[in-house]
C-alpha positions as protocol buffer text, in pm:
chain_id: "A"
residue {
  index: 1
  type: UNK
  ca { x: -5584 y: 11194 z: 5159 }
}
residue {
  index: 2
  type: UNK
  ca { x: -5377 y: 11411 z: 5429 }
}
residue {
  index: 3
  type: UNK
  ca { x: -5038 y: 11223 z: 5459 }
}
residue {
  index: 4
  type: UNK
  ca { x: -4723 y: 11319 z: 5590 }
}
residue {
  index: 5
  type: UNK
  ca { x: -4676 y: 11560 z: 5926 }
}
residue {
  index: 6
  type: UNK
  ca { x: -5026 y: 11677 z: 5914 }
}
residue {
  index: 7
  type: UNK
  ca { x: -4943 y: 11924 z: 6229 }
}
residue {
  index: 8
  type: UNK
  ca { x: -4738 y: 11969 z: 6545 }
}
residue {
  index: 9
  type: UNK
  ca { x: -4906 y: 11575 z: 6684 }
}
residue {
  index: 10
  type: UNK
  ca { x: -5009 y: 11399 z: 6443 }
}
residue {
  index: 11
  type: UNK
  ca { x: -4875 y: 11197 z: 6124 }
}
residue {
  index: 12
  type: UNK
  ca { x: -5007 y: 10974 z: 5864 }
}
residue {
  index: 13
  type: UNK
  ca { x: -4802 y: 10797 z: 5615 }
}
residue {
  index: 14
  type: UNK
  ca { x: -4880 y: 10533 z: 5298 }
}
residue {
  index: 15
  type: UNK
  ca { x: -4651 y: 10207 z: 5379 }
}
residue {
  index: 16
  type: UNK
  ca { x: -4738 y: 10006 z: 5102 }
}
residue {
  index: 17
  type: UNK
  ca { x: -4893 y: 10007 z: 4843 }
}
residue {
  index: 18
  type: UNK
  ca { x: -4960 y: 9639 z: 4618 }
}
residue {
  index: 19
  type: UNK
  ca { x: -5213 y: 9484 z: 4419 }
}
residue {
  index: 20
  type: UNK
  ca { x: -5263 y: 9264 z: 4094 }
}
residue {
  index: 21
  type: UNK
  ca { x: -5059 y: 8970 z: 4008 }
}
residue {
  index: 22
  type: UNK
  ca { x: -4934 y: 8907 z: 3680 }
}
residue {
  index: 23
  type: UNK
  ca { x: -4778 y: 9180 z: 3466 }
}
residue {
  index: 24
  type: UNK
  ca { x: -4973 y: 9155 z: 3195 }
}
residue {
  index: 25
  type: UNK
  ca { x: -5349 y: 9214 z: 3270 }
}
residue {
  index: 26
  type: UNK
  ca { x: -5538 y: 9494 z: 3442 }
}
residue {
  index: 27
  type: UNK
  ca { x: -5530 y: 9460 z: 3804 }
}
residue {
  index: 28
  type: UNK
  ca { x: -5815 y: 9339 z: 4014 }
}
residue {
  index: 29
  type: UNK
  ca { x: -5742 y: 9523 z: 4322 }
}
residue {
  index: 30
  type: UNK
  ca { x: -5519 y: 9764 z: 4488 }
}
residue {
  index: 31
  type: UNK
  ca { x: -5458 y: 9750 z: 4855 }
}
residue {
  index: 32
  type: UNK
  ca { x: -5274 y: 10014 z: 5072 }
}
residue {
  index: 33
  type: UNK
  ca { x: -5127 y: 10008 z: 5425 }
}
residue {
  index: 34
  type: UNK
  ca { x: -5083 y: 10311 z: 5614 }
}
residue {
  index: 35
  type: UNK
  ca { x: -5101 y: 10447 z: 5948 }
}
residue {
  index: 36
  type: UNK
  ca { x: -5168 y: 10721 z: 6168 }
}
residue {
  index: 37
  type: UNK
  ca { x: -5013 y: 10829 z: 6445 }
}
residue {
  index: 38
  type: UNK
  ca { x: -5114 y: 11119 z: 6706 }
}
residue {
  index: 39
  type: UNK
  ca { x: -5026 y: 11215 z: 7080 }
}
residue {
  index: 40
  type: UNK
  ca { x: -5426 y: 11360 z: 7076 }
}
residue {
  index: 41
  type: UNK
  ca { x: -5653 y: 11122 z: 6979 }
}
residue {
  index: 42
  type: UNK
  ca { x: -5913 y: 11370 z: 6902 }
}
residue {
  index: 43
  type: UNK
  ca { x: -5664 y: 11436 z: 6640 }
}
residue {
  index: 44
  type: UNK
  ca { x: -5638 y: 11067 z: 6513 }
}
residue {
  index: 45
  type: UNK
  ca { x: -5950 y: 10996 z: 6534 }
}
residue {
  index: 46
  type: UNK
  ca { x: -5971 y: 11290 z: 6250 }
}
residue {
  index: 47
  type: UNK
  ca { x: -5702 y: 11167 z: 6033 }
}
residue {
  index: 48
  type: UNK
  ca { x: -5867 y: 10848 z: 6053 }
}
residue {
  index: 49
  type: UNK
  ca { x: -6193 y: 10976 z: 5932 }
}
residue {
  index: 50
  type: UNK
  ca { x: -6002 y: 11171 z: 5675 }
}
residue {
  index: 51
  type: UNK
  ca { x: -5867 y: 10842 z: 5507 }
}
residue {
  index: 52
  type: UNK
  ca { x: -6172 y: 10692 z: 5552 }
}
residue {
  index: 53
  type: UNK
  ca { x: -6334 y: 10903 z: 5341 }
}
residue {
  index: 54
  type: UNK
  ca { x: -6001 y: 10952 z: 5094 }
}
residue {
  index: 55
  type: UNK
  ca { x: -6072 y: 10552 z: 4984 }
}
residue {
  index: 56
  type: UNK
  ca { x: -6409 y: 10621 z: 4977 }
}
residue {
  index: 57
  type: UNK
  ca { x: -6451 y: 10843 z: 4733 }
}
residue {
  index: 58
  type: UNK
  ca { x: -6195 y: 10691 z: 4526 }
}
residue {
  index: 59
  type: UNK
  ca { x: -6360 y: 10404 z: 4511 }
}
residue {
  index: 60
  type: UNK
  ca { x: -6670 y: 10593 z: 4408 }
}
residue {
  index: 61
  type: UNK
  ca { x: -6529 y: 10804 z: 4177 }
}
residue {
  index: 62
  type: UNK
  ca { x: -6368 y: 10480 z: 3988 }
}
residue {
  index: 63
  type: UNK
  ca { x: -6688 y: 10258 z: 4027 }
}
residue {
  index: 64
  type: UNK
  ca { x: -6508 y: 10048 z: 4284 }
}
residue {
  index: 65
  type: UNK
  ca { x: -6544 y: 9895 z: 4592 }
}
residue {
  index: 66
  type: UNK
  ca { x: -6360 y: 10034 z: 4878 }
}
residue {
  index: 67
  type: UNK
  ca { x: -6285 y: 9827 z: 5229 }
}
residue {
  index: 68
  type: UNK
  ca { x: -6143 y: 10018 z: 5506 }
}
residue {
  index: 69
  type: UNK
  ca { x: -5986 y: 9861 z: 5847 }
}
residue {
  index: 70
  type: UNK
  ca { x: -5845 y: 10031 z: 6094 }
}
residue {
  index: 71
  type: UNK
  ca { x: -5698 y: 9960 z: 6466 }
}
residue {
  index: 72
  type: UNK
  ca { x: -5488 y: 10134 z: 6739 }
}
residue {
  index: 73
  type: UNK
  ca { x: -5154 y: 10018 z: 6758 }
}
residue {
  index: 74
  type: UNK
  ca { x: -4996 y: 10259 z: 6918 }
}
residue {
  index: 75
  type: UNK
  ca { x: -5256 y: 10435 z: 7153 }
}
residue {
  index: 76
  type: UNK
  ca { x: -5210 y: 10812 z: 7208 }
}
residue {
  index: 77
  type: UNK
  ca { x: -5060 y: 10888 z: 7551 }
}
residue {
  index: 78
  type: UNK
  ca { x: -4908 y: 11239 z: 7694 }
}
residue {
  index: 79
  type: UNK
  ca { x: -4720 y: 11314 z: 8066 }
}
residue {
  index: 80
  type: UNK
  ca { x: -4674 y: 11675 z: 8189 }
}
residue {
  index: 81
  type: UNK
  ca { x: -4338 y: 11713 z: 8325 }
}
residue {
  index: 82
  type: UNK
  ca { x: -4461 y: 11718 z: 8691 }
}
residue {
  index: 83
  type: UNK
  ca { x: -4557 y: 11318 z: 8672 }
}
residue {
  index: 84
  type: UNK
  ca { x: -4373 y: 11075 z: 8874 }
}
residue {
  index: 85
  type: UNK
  ca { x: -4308 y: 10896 z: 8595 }
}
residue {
  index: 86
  type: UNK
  ca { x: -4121 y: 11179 z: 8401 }
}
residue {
  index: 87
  type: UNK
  ca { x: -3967 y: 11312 z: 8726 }
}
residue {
  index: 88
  type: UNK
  ca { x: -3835 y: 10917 z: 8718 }
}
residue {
  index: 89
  type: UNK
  ca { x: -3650 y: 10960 z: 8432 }
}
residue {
  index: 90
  type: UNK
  ca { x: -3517 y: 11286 z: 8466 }
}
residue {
  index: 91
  type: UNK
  ca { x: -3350 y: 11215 z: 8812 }
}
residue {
  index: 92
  type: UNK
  ca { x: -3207 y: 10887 z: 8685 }
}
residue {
  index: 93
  type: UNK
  ca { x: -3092 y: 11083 z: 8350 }
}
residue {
  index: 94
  type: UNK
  ca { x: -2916 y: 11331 z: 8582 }
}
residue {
  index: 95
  type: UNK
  ca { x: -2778 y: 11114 z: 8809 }
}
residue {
  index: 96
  type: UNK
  ca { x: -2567 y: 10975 z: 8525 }
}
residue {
  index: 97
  type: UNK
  ca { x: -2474 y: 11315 z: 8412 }
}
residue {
  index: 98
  type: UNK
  ca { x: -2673 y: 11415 z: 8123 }
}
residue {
  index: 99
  type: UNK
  ca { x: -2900 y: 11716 z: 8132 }
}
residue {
  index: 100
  type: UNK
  ca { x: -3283 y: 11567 z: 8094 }
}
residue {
  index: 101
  type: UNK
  ca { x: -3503 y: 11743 z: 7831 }
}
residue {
  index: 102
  type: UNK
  ca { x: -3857 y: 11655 z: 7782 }
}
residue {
  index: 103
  type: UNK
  ca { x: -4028 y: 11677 z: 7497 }
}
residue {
  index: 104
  type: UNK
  ca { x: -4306 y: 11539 z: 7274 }
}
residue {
  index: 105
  type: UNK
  ca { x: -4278 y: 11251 z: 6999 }
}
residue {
  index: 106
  type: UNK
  ca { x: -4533 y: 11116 z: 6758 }
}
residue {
  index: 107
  type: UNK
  ca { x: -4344 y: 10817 z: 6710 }
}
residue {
  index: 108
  type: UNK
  ca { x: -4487 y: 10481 z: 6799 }
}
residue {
  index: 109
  type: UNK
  ca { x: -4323 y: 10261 z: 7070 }
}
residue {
  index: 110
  type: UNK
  ca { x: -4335 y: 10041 z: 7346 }
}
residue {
  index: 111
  type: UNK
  ca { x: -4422 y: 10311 z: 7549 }
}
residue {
  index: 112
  type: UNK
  ca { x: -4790 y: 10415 z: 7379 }
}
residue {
  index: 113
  type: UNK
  ca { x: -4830 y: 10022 z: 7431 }
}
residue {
  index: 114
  type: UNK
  ca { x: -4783 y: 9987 z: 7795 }
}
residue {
  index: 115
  type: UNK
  ca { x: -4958 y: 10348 z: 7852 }
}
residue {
  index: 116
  type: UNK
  ca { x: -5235 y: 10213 z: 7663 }
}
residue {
  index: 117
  type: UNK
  ca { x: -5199 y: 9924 z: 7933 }
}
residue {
  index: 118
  type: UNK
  ca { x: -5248 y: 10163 z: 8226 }
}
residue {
  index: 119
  type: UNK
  ca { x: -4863 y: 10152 z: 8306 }
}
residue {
  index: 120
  type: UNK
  ca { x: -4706 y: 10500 z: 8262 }
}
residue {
  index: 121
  type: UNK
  ca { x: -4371 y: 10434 z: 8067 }
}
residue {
  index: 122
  type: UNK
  ca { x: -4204 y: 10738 z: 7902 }
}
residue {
  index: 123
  type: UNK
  ca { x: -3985 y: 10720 z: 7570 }
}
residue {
  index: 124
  type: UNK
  ca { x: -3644 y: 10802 z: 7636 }
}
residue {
  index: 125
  type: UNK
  ca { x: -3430 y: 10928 z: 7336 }
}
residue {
  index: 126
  type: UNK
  ca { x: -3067 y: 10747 z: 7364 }
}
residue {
  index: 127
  type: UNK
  ca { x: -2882 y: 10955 z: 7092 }
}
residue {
  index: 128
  type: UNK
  ca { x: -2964 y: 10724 z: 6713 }
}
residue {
  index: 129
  type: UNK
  ca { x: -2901 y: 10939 z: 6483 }
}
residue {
  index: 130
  type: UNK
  ca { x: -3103 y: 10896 z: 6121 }
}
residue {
  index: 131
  type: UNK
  ca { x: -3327 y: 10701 z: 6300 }
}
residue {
  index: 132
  type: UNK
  ca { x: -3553 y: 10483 z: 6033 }
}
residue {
  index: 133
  type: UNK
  ca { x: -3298 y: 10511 z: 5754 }
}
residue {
  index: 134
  type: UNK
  ca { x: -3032 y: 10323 z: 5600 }
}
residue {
  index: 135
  type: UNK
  ca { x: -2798 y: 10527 z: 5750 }
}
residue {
  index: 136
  type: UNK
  ca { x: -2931 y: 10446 z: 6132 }
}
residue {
  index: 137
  type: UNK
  ca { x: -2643 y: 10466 z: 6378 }
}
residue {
  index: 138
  type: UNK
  ca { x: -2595 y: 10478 z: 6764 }
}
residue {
  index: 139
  type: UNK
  ca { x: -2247 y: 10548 z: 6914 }
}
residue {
  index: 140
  type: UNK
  ca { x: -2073 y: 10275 z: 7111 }
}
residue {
  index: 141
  type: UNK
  ca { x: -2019 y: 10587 z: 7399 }
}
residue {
  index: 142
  type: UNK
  ca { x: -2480 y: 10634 z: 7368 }
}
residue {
  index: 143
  type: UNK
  ca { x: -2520 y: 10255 z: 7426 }
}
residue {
  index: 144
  type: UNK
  ca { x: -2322 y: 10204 z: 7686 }
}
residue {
  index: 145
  type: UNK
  ca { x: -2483 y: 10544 z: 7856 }
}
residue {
  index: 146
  type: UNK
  ca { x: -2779 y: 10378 z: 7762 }
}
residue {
  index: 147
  type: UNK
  ca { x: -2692 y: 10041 z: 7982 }
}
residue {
  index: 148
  type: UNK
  ca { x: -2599 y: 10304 z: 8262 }
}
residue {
  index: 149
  type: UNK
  ca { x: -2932 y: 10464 z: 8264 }
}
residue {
  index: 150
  type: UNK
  ca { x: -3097 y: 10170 z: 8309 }
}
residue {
  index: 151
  type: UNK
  ca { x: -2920 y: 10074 z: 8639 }
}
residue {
  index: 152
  type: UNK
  ca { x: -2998 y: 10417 z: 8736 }
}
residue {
  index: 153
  type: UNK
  ca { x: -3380 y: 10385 z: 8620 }
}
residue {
  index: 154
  type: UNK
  ca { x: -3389 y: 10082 z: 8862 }
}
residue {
  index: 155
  type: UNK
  ca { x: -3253 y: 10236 z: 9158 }
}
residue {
  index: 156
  type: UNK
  ca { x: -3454 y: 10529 z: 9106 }
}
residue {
  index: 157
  type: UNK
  ca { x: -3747 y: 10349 z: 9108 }
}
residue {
  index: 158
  type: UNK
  ca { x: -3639 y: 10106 z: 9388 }
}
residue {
  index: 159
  type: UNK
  ca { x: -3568 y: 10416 z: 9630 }
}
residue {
  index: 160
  type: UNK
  ca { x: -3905 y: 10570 z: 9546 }
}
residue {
  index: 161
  type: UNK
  ca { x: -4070 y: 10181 z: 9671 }
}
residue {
  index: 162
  type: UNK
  ca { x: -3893 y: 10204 z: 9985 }
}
């Protein structure tokens, strides 16, 4: 099974991984959760295929049954820098004195929700650093630019209305 940055958009990790119950006899089933994640869904759908056929054959090759689910959590979405949405951002990120910088992320968020939704939403980076770990961190000086640049998202969005 392809896991792990599988190329420039896409990604596909193992979660978990449980089965059984008690410690002493053979275990009646193993079950995995993983995910996929890709800005092209071309690409996911691929990876997704890929996996498919990964616990398929497994499950042949061990005389076993294999069960495979899948659903879109995070739907792919992409914005050029020309959209209204990303020229948005940008203008509020420079009007509070940072230098906007676009680029892509196969992360999942809010935003692949509400893009999935029909409402363009971009995923603004805020300055975490070791985002996902143990050692996840934000400056006090990032969040409270943070709570600036969403004032300056709303009145950037409220001039546009008017």
């Amino acid at each position: 099974m392809p896991l792990g940055r599988i190329d420039e958009e896409t990604t596909a990790n193992i979660g978990k991984i449980e089965g059984g119950g008690a410690t002493n006899i053979v275990c009646d089933y193993a079950r995995l959760e993983a995910e996929a994640r890709s800005i092209a869904r071309e690409k996911l759908d691929r990876q997704i295929a890929a996996m498919r056929d990964a616990v398929s054959s497994a499950a042949q090759e061990y005389n076993a049954r294999g069960e495979f689910k899948s659903e879109i959590v995070y739907p792919a979405y992409s914005h050029d820098d020309g959209d209204p949405v990303v020229e948005l951002a940008k203008a509020a990120i420079a009007s509070i004195g940072c230098k906007p910088r676009t680029f892509r992320s196969g992360g999942g968020s809010d935003a692949n929700i509400f893009n999935g939704l029909g409402v363009p939403t971009v995923n603004l980076a805020i300055g975490y650093e070791h985002i996902h770990t143990t050692n996840e961190q934000i400056r006090a000086a990032d969040l409270a630019k943070t709570a600036e640049l969403v004032v300056a998202l709303i009145e950037q969005a409220a001039s546009r209305r008017r």
